[in-house]
Coordinates of C-alpha atoms in Angstrom, one line a residue:
X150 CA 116.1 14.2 -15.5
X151 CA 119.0 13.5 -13.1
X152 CA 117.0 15.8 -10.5
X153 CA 114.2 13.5 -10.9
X154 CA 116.2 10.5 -10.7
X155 CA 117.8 11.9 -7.3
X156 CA 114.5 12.7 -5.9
X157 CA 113.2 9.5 -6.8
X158 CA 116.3 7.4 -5.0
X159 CA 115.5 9.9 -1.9
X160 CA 112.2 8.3 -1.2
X161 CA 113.1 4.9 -1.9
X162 CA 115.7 5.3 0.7
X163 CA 113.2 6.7 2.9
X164 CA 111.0 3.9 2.3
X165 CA 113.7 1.6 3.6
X166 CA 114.7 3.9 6.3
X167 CA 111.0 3.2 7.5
X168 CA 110.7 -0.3 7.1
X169 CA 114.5 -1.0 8.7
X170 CA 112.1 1.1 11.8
X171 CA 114.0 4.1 11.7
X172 CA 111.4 7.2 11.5
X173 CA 111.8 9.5 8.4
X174 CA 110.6 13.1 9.4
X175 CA 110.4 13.8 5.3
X176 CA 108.0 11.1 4.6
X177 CA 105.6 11.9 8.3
X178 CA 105.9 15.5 6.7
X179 CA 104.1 14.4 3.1
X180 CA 101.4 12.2 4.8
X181 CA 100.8 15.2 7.3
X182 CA 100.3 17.0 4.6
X183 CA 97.8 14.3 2.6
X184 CA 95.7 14.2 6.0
X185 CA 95.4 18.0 5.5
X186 CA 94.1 17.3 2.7
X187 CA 92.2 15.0 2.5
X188 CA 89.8 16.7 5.6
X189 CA 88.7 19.2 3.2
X190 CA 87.6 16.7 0.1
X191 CA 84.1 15.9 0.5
X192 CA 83.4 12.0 0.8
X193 CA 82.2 10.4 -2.8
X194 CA 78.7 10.3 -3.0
X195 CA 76.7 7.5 -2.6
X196 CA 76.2 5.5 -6.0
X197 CA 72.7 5.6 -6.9
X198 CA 70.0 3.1 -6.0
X199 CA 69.5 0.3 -9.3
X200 CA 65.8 0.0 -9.6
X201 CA 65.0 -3.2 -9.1
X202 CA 64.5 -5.3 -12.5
X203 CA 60.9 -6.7 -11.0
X204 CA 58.5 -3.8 -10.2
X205 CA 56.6 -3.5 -7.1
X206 CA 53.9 -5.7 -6.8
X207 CA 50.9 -2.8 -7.3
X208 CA 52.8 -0.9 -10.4
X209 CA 51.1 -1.2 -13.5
X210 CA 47.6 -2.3 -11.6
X211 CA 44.3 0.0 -12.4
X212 CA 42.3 -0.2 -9.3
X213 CA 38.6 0.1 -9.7
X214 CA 36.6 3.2 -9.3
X215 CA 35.2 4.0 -6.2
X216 CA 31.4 2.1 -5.6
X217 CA 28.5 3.9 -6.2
X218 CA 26.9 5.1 -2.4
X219 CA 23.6 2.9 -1.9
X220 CA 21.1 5.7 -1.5
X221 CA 18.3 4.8 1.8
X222 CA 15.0 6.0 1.0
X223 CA 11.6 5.7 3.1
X224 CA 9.9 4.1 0.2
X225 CA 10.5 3.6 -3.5
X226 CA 7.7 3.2 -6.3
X227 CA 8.4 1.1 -9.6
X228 CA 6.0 0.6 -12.2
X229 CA 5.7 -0.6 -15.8
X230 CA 8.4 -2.3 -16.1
X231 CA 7.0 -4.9 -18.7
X232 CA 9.3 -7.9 -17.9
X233 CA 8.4 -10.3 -20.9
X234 CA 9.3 -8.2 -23.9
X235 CA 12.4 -6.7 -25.4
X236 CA 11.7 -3.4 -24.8
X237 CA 12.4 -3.8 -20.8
X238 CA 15.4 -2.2 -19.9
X239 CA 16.0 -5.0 -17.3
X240 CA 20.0 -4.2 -16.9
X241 CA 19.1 -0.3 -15.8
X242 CA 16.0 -1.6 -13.4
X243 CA 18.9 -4.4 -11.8
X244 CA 21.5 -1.6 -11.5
X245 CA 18.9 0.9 -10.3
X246 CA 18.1 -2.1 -7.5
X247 CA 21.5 -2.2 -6.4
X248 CA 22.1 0.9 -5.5
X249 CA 19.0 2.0 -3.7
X250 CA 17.1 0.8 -0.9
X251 CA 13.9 1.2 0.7
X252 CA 12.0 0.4 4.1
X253 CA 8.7 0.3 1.6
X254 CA 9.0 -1.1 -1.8
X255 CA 5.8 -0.7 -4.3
X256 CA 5.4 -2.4 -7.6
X257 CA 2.9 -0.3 -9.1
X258 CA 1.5 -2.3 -12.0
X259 CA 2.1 -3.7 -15.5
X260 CA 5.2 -5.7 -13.7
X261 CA 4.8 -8.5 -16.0
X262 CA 3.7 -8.0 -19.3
X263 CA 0.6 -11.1 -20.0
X264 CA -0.3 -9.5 -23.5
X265 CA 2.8 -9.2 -25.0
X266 CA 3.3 -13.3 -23.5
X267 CA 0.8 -14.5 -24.8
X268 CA 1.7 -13.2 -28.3
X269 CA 4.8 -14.8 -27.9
X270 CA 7.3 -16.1 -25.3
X271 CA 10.2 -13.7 -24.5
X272 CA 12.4 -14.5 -21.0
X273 CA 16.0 -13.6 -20.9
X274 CA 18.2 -14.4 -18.1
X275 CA 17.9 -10.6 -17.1
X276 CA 14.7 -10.6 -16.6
X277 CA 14.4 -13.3 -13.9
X278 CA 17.5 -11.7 -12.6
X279 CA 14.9 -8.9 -12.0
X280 CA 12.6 -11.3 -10.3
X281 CA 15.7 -13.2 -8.0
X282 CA 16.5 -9.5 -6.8
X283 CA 12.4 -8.2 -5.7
X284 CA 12.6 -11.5 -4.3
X285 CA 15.4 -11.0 -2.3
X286 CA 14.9 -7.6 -1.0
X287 CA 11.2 -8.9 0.2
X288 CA 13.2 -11.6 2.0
X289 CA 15.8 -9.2 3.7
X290 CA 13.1 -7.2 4.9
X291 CA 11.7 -4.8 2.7
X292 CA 8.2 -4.6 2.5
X293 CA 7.4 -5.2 -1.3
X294 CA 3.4 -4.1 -2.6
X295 CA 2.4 -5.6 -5.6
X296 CA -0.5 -3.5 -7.0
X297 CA -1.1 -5.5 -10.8
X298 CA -1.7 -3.2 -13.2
X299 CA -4.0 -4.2 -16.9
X300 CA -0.4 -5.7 -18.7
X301 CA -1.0 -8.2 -15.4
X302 CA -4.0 -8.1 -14.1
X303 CA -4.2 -11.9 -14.0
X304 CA -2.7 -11.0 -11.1
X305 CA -5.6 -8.6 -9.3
X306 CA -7.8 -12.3 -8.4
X307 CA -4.7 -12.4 -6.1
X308 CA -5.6 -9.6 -3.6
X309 CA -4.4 -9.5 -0.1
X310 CA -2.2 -12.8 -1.0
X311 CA 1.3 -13.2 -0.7
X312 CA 3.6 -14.9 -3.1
X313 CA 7.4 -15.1 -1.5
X314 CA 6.9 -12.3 1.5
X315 CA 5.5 -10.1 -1.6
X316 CA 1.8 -8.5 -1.0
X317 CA -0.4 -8.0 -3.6
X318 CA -3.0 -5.6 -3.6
X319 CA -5.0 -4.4 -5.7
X320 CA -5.1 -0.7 -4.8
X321 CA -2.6 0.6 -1.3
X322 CA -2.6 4.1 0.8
X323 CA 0.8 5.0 1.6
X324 CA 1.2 7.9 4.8
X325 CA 4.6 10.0 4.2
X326 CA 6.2 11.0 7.3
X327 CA 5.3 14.5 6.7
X328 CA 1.4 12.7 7.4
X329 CA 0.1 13.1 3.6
X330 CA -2.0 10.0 2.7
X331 CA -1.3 9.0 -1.0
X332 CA -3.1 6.3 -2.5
X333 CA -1.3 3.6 -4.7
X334 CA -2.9 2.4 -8.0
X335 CA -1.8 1.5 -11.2
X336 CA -4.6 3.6 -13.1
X337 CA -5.8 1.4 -16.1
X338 CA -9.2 1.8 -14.2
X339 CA -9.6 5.4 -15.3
X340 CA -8.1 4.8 -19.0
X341 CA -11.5 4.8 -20.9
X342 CA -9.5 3.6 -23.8
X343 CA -8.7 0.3 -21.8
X344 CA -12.1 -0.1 -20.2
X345 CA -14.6 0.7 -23.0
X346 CA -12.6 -0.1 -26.1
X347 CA -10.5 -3.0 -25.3
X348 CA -9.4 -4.1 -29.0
X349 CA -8.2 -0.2 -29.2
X350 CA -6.0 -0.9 -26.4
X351 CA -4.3 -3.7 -27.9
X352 CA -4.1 -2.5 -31.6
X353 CA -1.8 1.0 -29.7
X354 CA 0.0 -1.7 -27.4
X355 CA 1.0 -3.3 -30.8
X356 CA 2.0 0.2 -32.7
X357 CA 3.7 1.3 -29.1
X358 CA 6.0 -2.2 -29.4
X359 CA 6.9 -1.0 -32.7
X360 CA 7.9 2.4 -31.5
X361 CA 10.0 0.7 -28.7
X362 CA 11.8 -1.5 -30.9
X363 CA 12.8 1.5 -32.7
X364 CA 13.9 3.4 -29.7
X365 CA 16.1 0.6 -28.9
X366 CA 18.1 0.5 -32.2
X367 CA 18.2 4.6 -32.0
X368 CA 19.7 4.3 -28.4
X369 CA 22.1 1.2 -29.8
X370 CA 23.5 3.9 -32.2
X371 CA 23.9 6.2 -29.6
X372 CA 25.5 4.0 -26.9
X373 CA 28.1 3.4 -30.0
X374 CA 28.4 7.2 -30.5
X375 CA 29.7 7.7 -27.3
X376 CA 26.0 9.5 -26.7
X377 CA 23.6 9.2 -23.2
X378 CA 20.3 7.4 -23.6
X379 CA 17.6 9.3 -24.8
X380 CA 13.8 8.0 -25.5
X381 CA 12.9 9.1 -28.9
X382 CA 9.1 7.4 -28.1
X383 CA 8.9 9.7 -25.5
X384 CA 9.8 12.3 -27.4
X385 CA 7.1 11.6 -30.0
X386 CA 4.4 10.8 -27.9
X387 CA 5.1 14.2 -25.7
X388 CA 4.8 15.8 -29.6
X389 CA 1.3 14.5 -30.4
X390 CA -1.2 17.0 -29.0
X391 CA -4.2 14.1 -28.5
X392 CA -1.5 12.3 -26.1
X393 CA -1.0 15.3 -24.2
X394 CA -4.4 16.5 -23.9
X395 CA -4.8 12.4 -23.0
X396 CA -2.4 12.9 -20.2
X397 CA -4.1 15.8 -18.7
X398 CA -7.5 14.4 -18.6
X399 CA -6.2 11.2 -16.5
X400 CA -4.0 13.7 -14.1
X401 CA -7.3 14.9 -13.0
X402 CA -9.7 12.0 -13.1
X403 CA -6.7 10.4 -11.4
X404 CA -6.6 13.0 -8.6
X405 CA -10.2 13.4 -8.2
X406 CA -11.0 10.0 -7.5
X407 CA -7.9 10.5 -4.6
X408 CA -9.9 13.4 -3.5
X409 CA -12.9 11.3 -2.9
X410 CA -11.2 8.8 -0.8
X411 CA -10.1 11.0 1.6
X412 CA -6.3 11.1 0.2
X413 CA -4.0 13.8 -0.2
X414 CA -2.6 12.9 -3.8
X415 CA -2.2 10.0 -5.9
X416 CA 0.8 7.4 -6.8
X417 CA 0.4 6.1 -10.0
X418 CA 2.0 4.5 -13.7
X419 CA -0.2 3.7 -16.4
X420 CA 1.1 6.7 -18.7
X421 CA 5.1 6.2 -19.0
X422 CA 5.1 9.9 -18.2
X423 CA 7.0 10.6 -14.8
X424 CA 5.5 13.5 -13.1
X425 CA 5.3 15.1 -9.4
X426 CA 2.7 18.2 -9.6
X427 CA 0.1 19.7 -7.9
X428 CA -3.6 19.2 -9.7
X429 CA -6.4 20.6 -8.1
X430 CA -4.8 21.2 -4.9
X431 CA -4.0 17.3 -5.2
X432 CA -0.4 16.1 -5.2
X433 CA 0.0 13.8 -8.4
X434 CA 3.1 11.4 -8.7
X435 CA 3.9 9.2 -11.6
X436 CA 6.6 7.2 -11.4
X437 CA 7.1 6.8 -14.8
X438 CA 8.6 3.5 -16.3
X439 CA 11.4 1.3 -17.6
X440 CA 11.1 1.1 -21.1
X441 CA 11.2 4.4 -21.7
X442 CA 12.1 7.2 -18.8
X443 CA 13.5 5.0 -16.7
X444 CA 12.1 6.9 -13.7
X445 CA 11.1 5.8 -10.2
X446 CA 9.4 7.5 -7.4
X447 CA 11.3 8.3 -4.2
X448 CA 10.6 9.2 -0.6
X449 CA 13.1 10.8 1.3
X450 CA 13.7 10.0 5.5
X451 CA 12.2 13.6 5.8
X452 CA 9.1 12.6 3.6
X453 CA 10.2 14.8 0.2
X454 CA 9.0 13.0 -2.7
X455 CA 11.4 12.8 -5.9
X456 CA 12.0 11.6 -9.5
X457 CA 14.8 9.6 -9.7
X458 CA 15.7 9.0 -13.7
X459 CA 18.4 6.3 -13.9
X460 CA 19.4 6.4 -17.1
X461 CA 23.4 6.1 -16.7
X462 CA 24.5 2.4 -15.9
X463 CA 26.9 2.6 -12.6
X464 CA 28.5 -0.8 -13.0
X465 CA 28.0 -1.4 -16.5
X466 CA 30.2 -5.0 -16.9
X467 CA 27.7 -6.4 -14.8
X468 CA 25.3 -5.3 -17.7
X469 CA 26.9 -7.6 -19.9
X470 CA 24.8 -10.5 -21.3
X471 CA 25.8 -13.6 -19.6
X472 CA 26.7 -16.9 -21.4
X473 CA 24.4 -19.2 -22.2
X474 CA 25.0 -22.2 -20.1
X475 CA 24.8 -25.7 -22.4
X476 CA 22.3 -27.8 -21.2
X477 CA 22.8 -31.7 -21.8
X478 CA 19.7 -33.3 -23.2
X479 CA 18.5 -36.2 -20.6
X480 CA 17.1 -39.5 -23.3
X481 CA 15.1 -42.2 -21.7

């Protein structure tokens, strides 16, 4: 204790050596020493940076997926699309619309559905939507065909008319860069159902809306399942062996008439079957429909022809119904 004590008075009285200006070699020999020292003790570290309480202004944000490529074609053929009854599956067509273009555009019959029309007035918002965008292509310079088909054949007195830079025709040849002539019809002209038995024609269009309302609420449960679209009418008409002998028999009246105007094949709808084969050394192309396969018929630049089934929406918010917009009643 008294060493301490002693040791402790020592440094005070070096202290005040030091601040009287007299150097104490004791007290330069201990912060010597501390200098030493102090050159081998790493520097503290850094203190870690806070993160800041607001977060950066693109955390949290989902950004949306990348767009769908717009696929260029030489031409594109759409048929049966029956706008004017519930079974047109107008938000795939305006989808399908979007993300393809075309120098050539054909609208190969039944367009507008008169029979189902004049049974009863259906128009949804969608459906002139479909109308707005055909329009607007034709105005932006794609060369849009019309060729009516028997749902709108009102439409055939028409021929070689054109209705907002849209042509109708009633029957079109159509070369494909590789030189093939095809020639464009609808096809209701070699239905012998629909020319010779025309109360036949509208009892099956009658049991065929049936069926499609039906294939809408199966696809409704299946959109809610999580499931793909899938056309159960399709399905039962492809299992009925009088519709498929049907089909056969107007695959080769269809081509043989081609034949005998000097074509190579035949473009056509009519059927809701889309097809490309050879018949009779003819090329046969159905582009199918949008109430059921949801099909169109492509060319490629390099003149291949294609099936193109569009049955998976690519932006499906802008599917979504719109609201109704209230209209005020005007008296007086």
């Amino acid at each position: 204790m008294v060493q301490a004590i002693r040791s402790a008075l020592g440094v005070l009285s070096g202290f005040t050596l030091r601040l009287r200006g007299s150097p104490d070699p004791e007290l330069s020999q201990v912060l010597s020493r501390i200098a030493a020292l102090a050159a081998f003790v790493p520097p503290p570290a850094e203190p870690a940076a806070i993160p800041p309480l607001i977060p950066p202004a693109d955390a949290g944000q989902h950004f949306p997926p990348e767009p769908h490529p717009i696929q260029q074609y030489r031409a594109i053929w759409l048929s049966d699309i029956h706008l004017g009854t519930a079974g047109c599956q107008a938000d795939y067509l305006l989808d399908f619309l979007k993300h393809n273009e075309s120098e050539r555009l054909y609208l190969v019959g039944d367009i507008i559905d008169g029979w189902q029309l004049r049974r009863g007035w259906y128009w949804p918002q969608r459906h002139n939507d479909v109308v707005q965008k055909l329009l607007r292509k034709a105005r932006k310079g794609t060369e849009v065909i019309y060729v009516p088909g028997n749902h709108d054949e009102v439409a055939r007195q028409f021929d070689g008319l054109a209705f907002g830079d849209i042509t109708v025709r009633e029957e079109a040849v159509h070369v494909t860069a590789t030189g093939k002539r095809l020639w464009v019809v609808h096809g209701d002209l070699f239905d012998g159902v629909v020319q010779h038995a025309r109360w036949l024609a509208y009892l099956g269009d009658s049991l065929y809306t049936v069926i499609l309302a039906m294939n809408r609420h199966f696809n409704r449960i299946r959109a809610r399942l999580g499931f793909p679209y899938w056309s159960l009418s399709q399905y039962l008409k492809h299992q009925v062996k009088n519709a498929v002998n049907y089909i056969s028999s107007f695959e080769h009246a269809m081509v043989d008439e081609a034949r005998r105007r000097g074509c190579d094949g035949v473009v056509c709808g009519h059927i809701h079957k889309a097809e490309i084969r050879e018949v009779n050394g003819q090329i046969y192309c159905n582009d199918g429909d949008w109430v059921e396969s949801l099909s169109a018929l492509v060319e490629t630049m390099e003149g291949e022809l294609k099936i193109v089934y569009w049955t998976t929406l690519h932006d499906p918010l802008e599917a979504r119904p719109r609201k109704r917009r209230r209209v005020a009643a005007i008296s007086g």
